[in-house]
Amino acid sequence: MAISEQQDTAFAARTEGAKTPPPIPALDDMLRGLEARADLLREDARRSDSTGGIGAEAVATLDALGCHRITAPRRVGGMAAGAAAVVRASLALSRLHPAAAWNMVASSSHIATAQCLDVDPWAGLAEGEDLRMCGSYGSGDARVRRAGDEYVLTGTWTMASGSQHAQWATVDAQDDERGRVVMILPVERLEVLDTWRSLGLRGTASNTLRAEGIRVPEGAVIEFERCMARLDAETRYLRLPKVLPTSMGFAAVAIGAGTALAEEVARRGGFSPRSYPAAAAGPDPETVYAQQLGEAGTGLAAAEELLVRLAEGLDAAAETEPGIAPALQLRTRSLLGRVVRDTGEAVERLAGLAGTALTLEDTELGRLWRDCRSVLSHGALTPATGFGMAGHRALHAAAAQG
């Protein structure tokens, strides 16, 4: 099939009411549904750590609960929600399946961005099917050029989380005429390279995407600046500063995985009476162990409370103000840094209690520890003042080189 014929079937203009939308999910119902399916999701988290991809049954479960419609528009049964809903869903899911929660946050961000373009990725889905998206920004080599009423795209994008099950992707490129642009295209049009090799979050399938001379219609391309804080957007997520709500969702993954790690440390225990004879001098080690475990749990709970409050405050400001004031953005980024630091300190405290058991493969302790560290070291959560697009580009450039 010729490229132009592929485009005719893959790309569709935005239409209203093309299908009967599913019911809009209620967040509380979603959270209860996740807990009810905890065993399935925990088992898939263990399996995906080995296979490098989330299982189809787990993905279908998240679809059924509406986890991929949090930032989708209402016309397709989406919640059109903001940062708080993404954070709360991420907190709940990451306690069970950190990699799936990471992909949900990434997909939510790309789904919001997709609403800025004329192409409608929902139009080609089967009845009852939910949209899942991946993508990557910060390519150092991606270029796009106009060819008549189309654009020709060539480039490479690293760490496209969720590429295994996504139907569509948003990527960035440099255009000599328009500057930096974002475009949307079906994942089947891209080459997905099996490049994801990570100590943690192995199940995210954060592979590399590559395009070589792909033609995309003009409606699938938009200047990057036009995706930033769309104040009139139906979806609240789009009214927020770009990247910041995504960083908050990723921070929630760290807290949820850390909470699961704390529960596993408590379940396994670490105090051995044989190691500490009753006659030994000094504090009772069992008491010290319990105290350290309690302090780690308290730190994670405090970080969670602050993160939820920050997300709710950002959403509230988007409802009442014409734009998020720079002072509020700075304060939110600064406090997000505190959330990340406090989470990291709690995880380190847990590591001290678990000891070298954290280094073992095929254990819950090892997997959760690796997942926590992968999230906390991601560029979206460093430095403490928040994640800027310049840092994003540098991160992906480094990945592409090595």
Coordinates of C-alpha atoms in Angstrom, one line a residue:
M1 CA 0.0 0.0 0.0
A2 CA 1.4 3.5 -0.9
I3 CA 2.2 5.9 1.9
S4 CA -0.5 8.3 0.7
E5 CA -3.1 5.5 0.9
Q6 CA -1.9 4.6 4.4
Q7 CA -2.5 8.1 5.5
D8 CA -6.0 8.2 4.2
T9 CA -6.9 5.3 6.5
A10 CA -4.7 6.2 9.5
F11 CA -5.4 9.9 9.9
A12 CA -8.9 11.2 10.4
A13 CA -10.1 14.8 10.9
R14 CA -11.8 15.5 14.3
T15 CA -15.4 14.6 14.2
E16 CA -18.1 14.9 16.8
G17 CA -20.2 12.0 17.9
A18 CA -18.8 9.4 15.5
K19 CA -19.3 6.7 18.0
T20 CA -21.4 6.3 21.1
P21 CA -19.0 7.2 23.9
P22 CA -18.6 4.9 26.9
P23 CA -19.8 6.2 30.3
I24 CA -17.5 8.8 31.9
P25 CA -15.6 7.0 34.7
A26 CA -15.9 8.2 38.3
L27 CA -12.6 8.5 40.0
D28 CA -13.7 6.9 43.2
D29 CA -15.1 3.9 41.2
M30 CA -11.8 3.7 39.4
L31 CA -9.8 3.6 42.6
R32 CA -12.1 0.9 44.1
G33 CA -11.8 -1.1 40.9
L34 CA -8.0 -1.1 41.1
E35 CA -8.1 -2.4 44.6
A36 CA -10.5 -5.1 43.6
R37 CA -8.1 -6.3 40.9
A38 CA -5.0 -6.0 43.1
D39 CA -4.0 -9.6 42.8
L40 CA -4.1 -9.5 39.0
L41 CA -2.1 -6.3 38.8
R42 CA 0.5 -7.4 41.3
E43 CA 1.1 -10.6 39.5
D44 CA 1.5 -8.8 36.2
A45 CA 3.9 -6.4 37.8
R46 CA 6.1 -9.4 38.8
R47 CA 5.8 -10.9 35.3
S48 CA 6.5 -7.7 33.4
D49 CA 9.7 -7.1 35.4
S50 CA 11.0 -10.2 33.5
T51 CA 9.3 -9.9 30.2
G52 CA 9.8 -6.1 29.7
G53 CA 6.2 -5.5 28.9
I54 CA 2.8 -5.2 30.6
G55 CA 0.5 -8.1 29.9
A56 CA -2.6 -7.7 27.7
E57 CA -5.0 -8.7 30.4
A58 CA -3.6 -6.0 32.8
V59 CA -4.0 -3.4 30.0
A60 CA -7.5 -4.5 29.3
T61 CA -8.3 -4.2 33.0
L62 CA -7.1 -0.6 33.1
D63 CA -9.0 0.2 30.0
A64 CA -12.2 -1.2 31.6
L65 CA -11.7 0.9 34.6
G66 CA -11.2 4.1 32.6
C67 CA -7.6 4.6 33.6
H68 CA -6.7 5.7 30.0
R69 CA -9.6 8.3 29.9
I70 CA -8.6 10.6 32.8
T71 CA -7.4 13.4 30.5
A72 CA -9.5 12.4 27.4
P73 CA -12.3 14.8 26.4
R74 CA -15.9 14.1 27.4
R75 CA -17.0 13.5 23.8
V76 CA -15.2 10.1 23.9
G77 CA -16.2 9.3 27.5
G78 CA -13.2 10.9 29.1
M79 CA -13.1 12.7 32.5
A80 CA -11.4 15.8 31.0
A81 CA -9.6 16.0 34.4
G82 CA -6.5 17.7 35.7
A83 CA -3.5 17.0 37.8
A84 CA -5.3 15.8 40.9
A85 CA -7.1 12.9 39.2
V86 CA -3.9 11.7 37.5
V87 CA -2.0 11.9 40.8
R88 CA -4.7 10.0 42.8
A89 CA -5.0 7.3 40.2
S90 CA -1.2 7.0 39.9
L91 CA -0.9 6.7 43.7
A92 CA -3.4 3.8 43.8
L93 CA -2.1 2.0 40.7
S94 CA 1.6 2.3 41.6
R95 CA 1.1 0.5 44.9
L96 CA 0.1 -2.5 42.8
H97 CA 2.0 -2.1 39.4
P98 CA 4.5 0.8 39.2
A99 CA 5.3 0.3 35.6
A100 CA 1.6 0.4 34.6
A101 CA 1.2 3.6 36.6
W102 CA 4.1 5.2 34.9
N103 CA 2.7 4.4 31.5
M104 CA -0.7 5.7 32.5
V105 CA 0.8 9.0 33.5
A106 CA 2.7 9.3 30.3
S107 CA -0.3 8.3 28.2
S108 CA -2.4 10.9 30.0
S109 CA 0.0 13.6 29.1
H110 CA 0.1 12.6 25.4
I111 CA -3.6 12.3 25.3
A112 CA -4.0 15.8 26.5
T113 CA -1.5 17.1 23.9
A114 CA -3.4 15.2 21.2
Q115 CA -6.4 17.4 21.7
C116 CA -4.4 20.4 20.4
L117 CA -4.2 18.9 16.9
D118 CA -6.8 18.6 14.1
V119 CA -6.2 14.9 13.7
D120 CA -8.6 12.7 15.9
P121 CA -6.8 9.6 17.2
W122 CA -10.1 8.3 18.7
A123 CA -11.8 8.2 15.3
G124 CA -10.1 4.9 14.2
L125 CA -10.7 3.0 17.4
A126 CA -13.0 0.1 17.6
E127 CA -16.3 0.5 19.5
G128 CA -15.4 0.3 23.2
E129 CA -11.7 0.6 22.7
D130 CA -9.7 3.1 24.7
L131 CA -6.9 5.2 23.3
R132 CA -3.4 4.6 24.7
M133 CA -0.6 6.9 23.7
C134 CA 3.2 7.0 24.0
G135 CA 5.7 9.6 22.7
S136 CA 8.9 11.3 23.4
Y137 CA 10.1 14.9 23.2
G138 CA 13.7 16.1 23.1
S139 CA 15.1 14.4 20.0
G140 CA 18.3 15.8 18.9
D141 CA 18.0 14.7 15.2
A142 CA 14.3 14.8 14.3
R143 CA 13.6 17.0 11.3
V144 CA 10.4 17.7 9.4
R145 CA 10.0 19.4 6.1
R146 CA 7.0 20.5 4.0
A147 CA 6.2 18.6 0.8
G148 CA 3.1 20.1 -0.8
D149 CA 0.2 19.8 1.6
E150 CA 2.1 17.2 3.8
Y151 CA 5.2 17.0 5.9
V152 CA 8.0 14.5 5.7
L153 CA 9.4 13.3 9.1
T154 CA 12.7 11.7 9.9
G155 CA 14.1 11.2 13.4
T156 CA 14.7 9.1 16.5
W157 CA 13.0 9.5 19.9
T158 CA 14.2 7.5 23.0
M159 CA 12.4 6.3 26.0
A160 CA 8.8 6.3 24.6
S161 CA 7.1 4.7 27.6
G162 CA 4.1 2.5 26.8
S163 CA 5.2 1.9 23.2
Q164 CA 4.2 -1.7 23.5
H165 CA 0.4 -1.2 23.7
A166 CA 0.0 2.4 22.4
Q167 CA -1.9 3.0 19.2
W168 CA -0.7 6.6 18.7
A169 CA 2.3 8.7 19.6
T170 CA 3.2 12.4 19.8
V171 CA 6.8 13.4 19.0
D172 CA 8.7 16.6 18.4
A173 CA 10.8 17.7 15.5
Q174 CA 12.6 20.8 14.1
D175 CA 11.0 22.5 11.1
D176 CA 13.1 25.2 9.3
E177 CA 9.9 27.2 8.7
R178 CA 7.9 26.8 11.9
G179 CA 10.6 26.0 14.4
R180 CA 10.0 23.3 17.0
V181 CA 6.8 21.4 16.3
V182 CA 4.8 18.5 17.8
M183 CA 3.1 15.9 15.6
I184 CA 0.8 13.0 16.2
L185 CA 1.0 9.7 14.2
P186 CA 0.0 6.1 14.5
V187 CA 2.6 3.9 16.2
E188 CA 2.3 1.4 13.4
R189 CA 3.8 4.0 11.1
L190 CA 6.9 4.1 13.3
E191 CA 9.7 1.6 13.8
V192 CA 9.7 0.6 17.5
L193 CA 13.3 -0.5 18.4
D194 CA 13.7 -2.9 21.3
T195 CA 16.2 -0.7 23.2
W196 CA 14.8 -0.4 26.7
R197 CA 17.3 -1.8 29.2
S198 CA 16.7 -0.6 32.7
L199 CA 17.4 -1.6 36.3
G200 CA 13.8 -0.6 37.2
L201 CA 10.4 0.0 35.6
R202 CA 11.3 -2.7 33.1
G203 CA 7.7 -3.3 32.2
T204 CA 7.2 0.2 30.8
A205 CA 8.5 -0.8 27.3
S206 CA 10.1 2.6 27.1
N207 CA 11.7 1.8 23.7
T208 CA 13.1 4.0 21.0
L209 CA 10.9 5.2 18.1
R210 CA 12.3 5.8 14.6
A211 CA 10.8 7.5 11.5
E212 CA 12.4 7.5 8.1
G213 CA 10.7 9.7 5.5
I214 CA 7.2 9.3 7.0
R215 CA 4.5 11.6 5.5
V216 CA 2.0 13.2 7.8
P217 CA -0.8 15.6 7.0
E218 CA -0.7 19.3 8.0
G219 CA -3.4 18.8 10.5
A220 CA -1.1 16.4 12.5
V221 CA 1.5 19.1 13.0
I222 CA 1.4 22.0 15.4
E223 CA 3.9 24.5 16.8
F224 CA 5.2 23.5 20.2
E225 CA 4.2 26.8 21.9
R226 CA 0.5 26.2 20.9
C227 CA 0.4 23.1 23.1
M228 CA 1.4 25.1 26.2
A229 CA -1.3 25.9 28.8
R230 CA -4.4 26.1 26.6
L231 CA -6.5 28.3 28.8
D232 CA -9.8 27.7 27.0
A233 CA -9.4 23.9 26.9
E234 CA -12.2 21.6 28.0
T235 CA -9.7 19.2 29.5
R236 CA -8.3 20.8 32.7
Y237 CA -4.9 19.1 32.3
L238 CA -4.3 21.2 29.2
R239 CA -4.8 24.4 31.1
L240 CA -1.9 23.6 33.3
P241 CA 1.8 24.4 32.6
K242 CA 3.2 21.8 30.3
V243 CA 5.3 19.1 32.0
L244 CA 4.5 20.1 35.6
P245 CA 1.4 17.9 36.0
T246 CA 3.2 15.0 34.4
S247 CA 6.1 15.4 36.9
M248 CA 3.5 15.3 39.7
G249 CA 2.0 12.1 38.3
F250 CA 5.5 10.5 38.2
A251 CA 6.2 11.6 41.7
A252 CA 3.0 9.8 42.7
V253 CA 4.5 6.6 41.1
A254 CA 7.5 7.0 43.4
I255 CA 5.3 7.4 46.5
G256 CA 3.1 4.4 45.6
A257 CA 6.0 2.2 44.8
G258 CA 7.7 3.3 48.0
T259 CA 4.6 2.5 50.0
A260 CA 4.5 -1.0 48.5
L261 CA 8.2 -1.4 49.4
A262 CA 7.4 -0.4 53.0
E263 CA 4.7 -2.9 53.2
E264 CA 7.0 -5.6 51.8
V265 CA 9.8 -4.7 54.3
A266 CA 7.3 -4.9 57.1
R267 CA 6.0 -8.2 55.9
R268 CA 9.4 -9.8 55.6
G269 CA 10.8 -8.3 58.8
G270 CA 14.5 -7.7 59.3
F271 CA 15.1 -8.1 63.0
S272 CA 16.8 -11.4 64.0
P273 CA 17.0 -12.1 67.8
R274 CA 20.0 -14.4 67.0
S275 CA 21.9 -11.4 65.7
Y276 CA 21.3 -9.4 68.9
P277 CA 21.8 -11.4 72.1
A278 CA 19.7 -10.2 75.0
A279 CA 22.9 -9.3 76.9
A280 CA 24.1 -6.9 74.2
A281 CA 24.4 -3.4 75.3
G282 CA 22.6 -0.5 73.6
P283 CA 19.1 0.2 72.4
D284 CA 16.8 -2.8 71.7
P285 CA 17.3 -3.4 68.0
E286 CA 13.8 -4.6 67.5
T287 CA 12.5 -1.3 68.8
V288 CA 14.9 0.6 66.6
Y289 CA 13.8 -1.4 63.6
A290 CA 10.1 -0.7 64.3
Q291 CA 10.8 3.0 64.8
Q292 CA 12.7 3.3 61.5
L293 CA 10.0 1.5 59.6
G294 CA 7.4 3.8 61.2
E295 CA 9.4 6.9 60.3
A296 CA 9.7 5.8 56.7
G297 CA 5.9 5.2 56.5
T298 CA 5.2 8.6 58.0
G299 CA 7.5 10.2 55.5
L300 CA 5.7 8.6 52.6
A301 CA 2.3 9.5 53.9
A302 CA 3.3 13.1 54.4
A303 CA 4.8 13.3 50.9
E304 CA 1.5 11.9 49.5
E305 CA -0.6 14.4 51.4
L306 CA 1.5 17.3 50.1
L307 CA 1.5 16.1 46.5
V308 CA -2.3 15.7 46.5
R309 CA -2.7 19.2 47.9
L310 CA -0.3 20.7 45.3
A311 CA -2.2 19.0 42.5
E312 CA -5.6 20.1 43.8
G313 CA -4.3 23.7 44.2
L314 CA -3.0 23.7 40.6
D315 CA -6.4 22.5 39.3
A316 CA -8.3 25.1 41.4
A317 CA -6.1 27.9 40.0
A318 CA -6.8 26.7 36.5
E319 CA -10.5 27.0 37.2
T320 CA -10.5 30.5 38.6
E321 CA -7.5 32.3 36.9
P322 CA -6.8 33.2 33.3
G323 CA -3.4 31.5 33.7
I324 CA -1.3 29.9 36.4
A325 CA 0.6 32.7 38.0
P326 CA 4.4 32.4 37.8
A327 CA 4.7 32.6 41.6
L328 CA 2.3 29.7 42.0
Q329 CA 4.2 27.7 39.4
L330 CA 7.5 28.4 41.2
R331 CA 6.0 27.5 44.6
T332 CA 4.5 24.3 43.2
R333 CA 7.8 23.2 41.6
S334 CA 9.7 24.0 44.8
L335 CA 7.3 21.9 46.9
L336 CA 7.3 19.2 44.4
G337 CA 11.1 19.0 45.0
R338 CA 10.3 18.6 48.7
V339 CA 7.9 15.8 47.9
V340 CA 10.7 14.0 45.9
R341 CA 13.3 14.6 48.6
D342 CA 11.1 13.3 51.4
T343 CA 10.1 10.2 49.3
G344 CA 13.8 9.5 48.5
E345 CA 14.7 9.8 52.2
A346 CA 12.0 7.4 53.2
V347 CA 13.0 4.9 50.5
E348 CA 16.7 5.1 51.7
R349 CA 15.5 4.4 55.2
L350 CA 13.7 1.3 54.0
A351 CA 16.8 0.2 52.1
G352 CA 18.8 0.4 55.4
L353 CA 16.3 -2.0 57.0
A354 CA 16.1 -4.4 54.1
G355 CA 19.9 -4.6 53.5
T356 CA 21.4 -6.6 50.7
A357 CA 18.1 -8.4 50.0
L358 CA 17.4 -5.4 47.8
T359 CA 20.0 -6.6 45.3
L360 CA 18.4 -9.9 44.5
E361 CA 16.5 -10.6 41.3
D362 CA 13.1 -12.2 41.2
T363 CA 12.0 -10.8 44.6
E364 CA 9.4 -8.2 45.5
L365 CA 11.9 -6.3 47.5
G366 CA 14.4 -6.1 44.7
R367 CA 11.8 -5.1 42.1
L368 CA 10.2 -2.4 44.1
W369 CA 13.5 -1.0 45.1
R370 CA 14.7 -0.8 41.5
D371 CA 11.4 0.8 40.5
C372 CA 11.6 3.4 43.2
R373 CA 15.2 4.3 42.3
S374 CA 14.3 4.6 38.6
V375 CA 11.5 7.0 39.2
L376 CA 13.3 9.1 41.7
S377 CA 16.4 9.5 39.4
H378 CA 14.3 10.5 36.4
G379 CA 14.8 13.9 34.9
A380 CA 11.1 14.7 35.4
L381 CA 11.8 14.9 39.2
T382 CA 15.2 16.6 39.2
P383 CA 16.4 19.2 40.0
A384 CA 14.3 20.2 43.0
T385 CA 12.8 23.2 41.2
G386 CA 11.1 21.0 38.7
F387 CA 11.5 19.7 35.2
G388 CA 12.2 22.1 32.4
M389 CA 12.1 21.4 28.7
A390 CA 15.8 22.2 28.2
G391 CA 16.6 19.4 30.7
H392 CA 14.2 17.1 28.9
R393 CA 16.0 17.6 25.6
A394 CA 19.4 17.0 27.3
L395 CA 18.2 13.8 28.9
H396 CA 17.0 12.3 25.6
A397 CA 20.1 13.5 23.8
A398 CA 22.3 11.7 26.3
A399 CA 20.2 8.5 25.9
A400 CA 20.5 8.6 22.1
Q401 CA 24.3 8.8 22.3
G402 CA 24.7 5.9 24.7

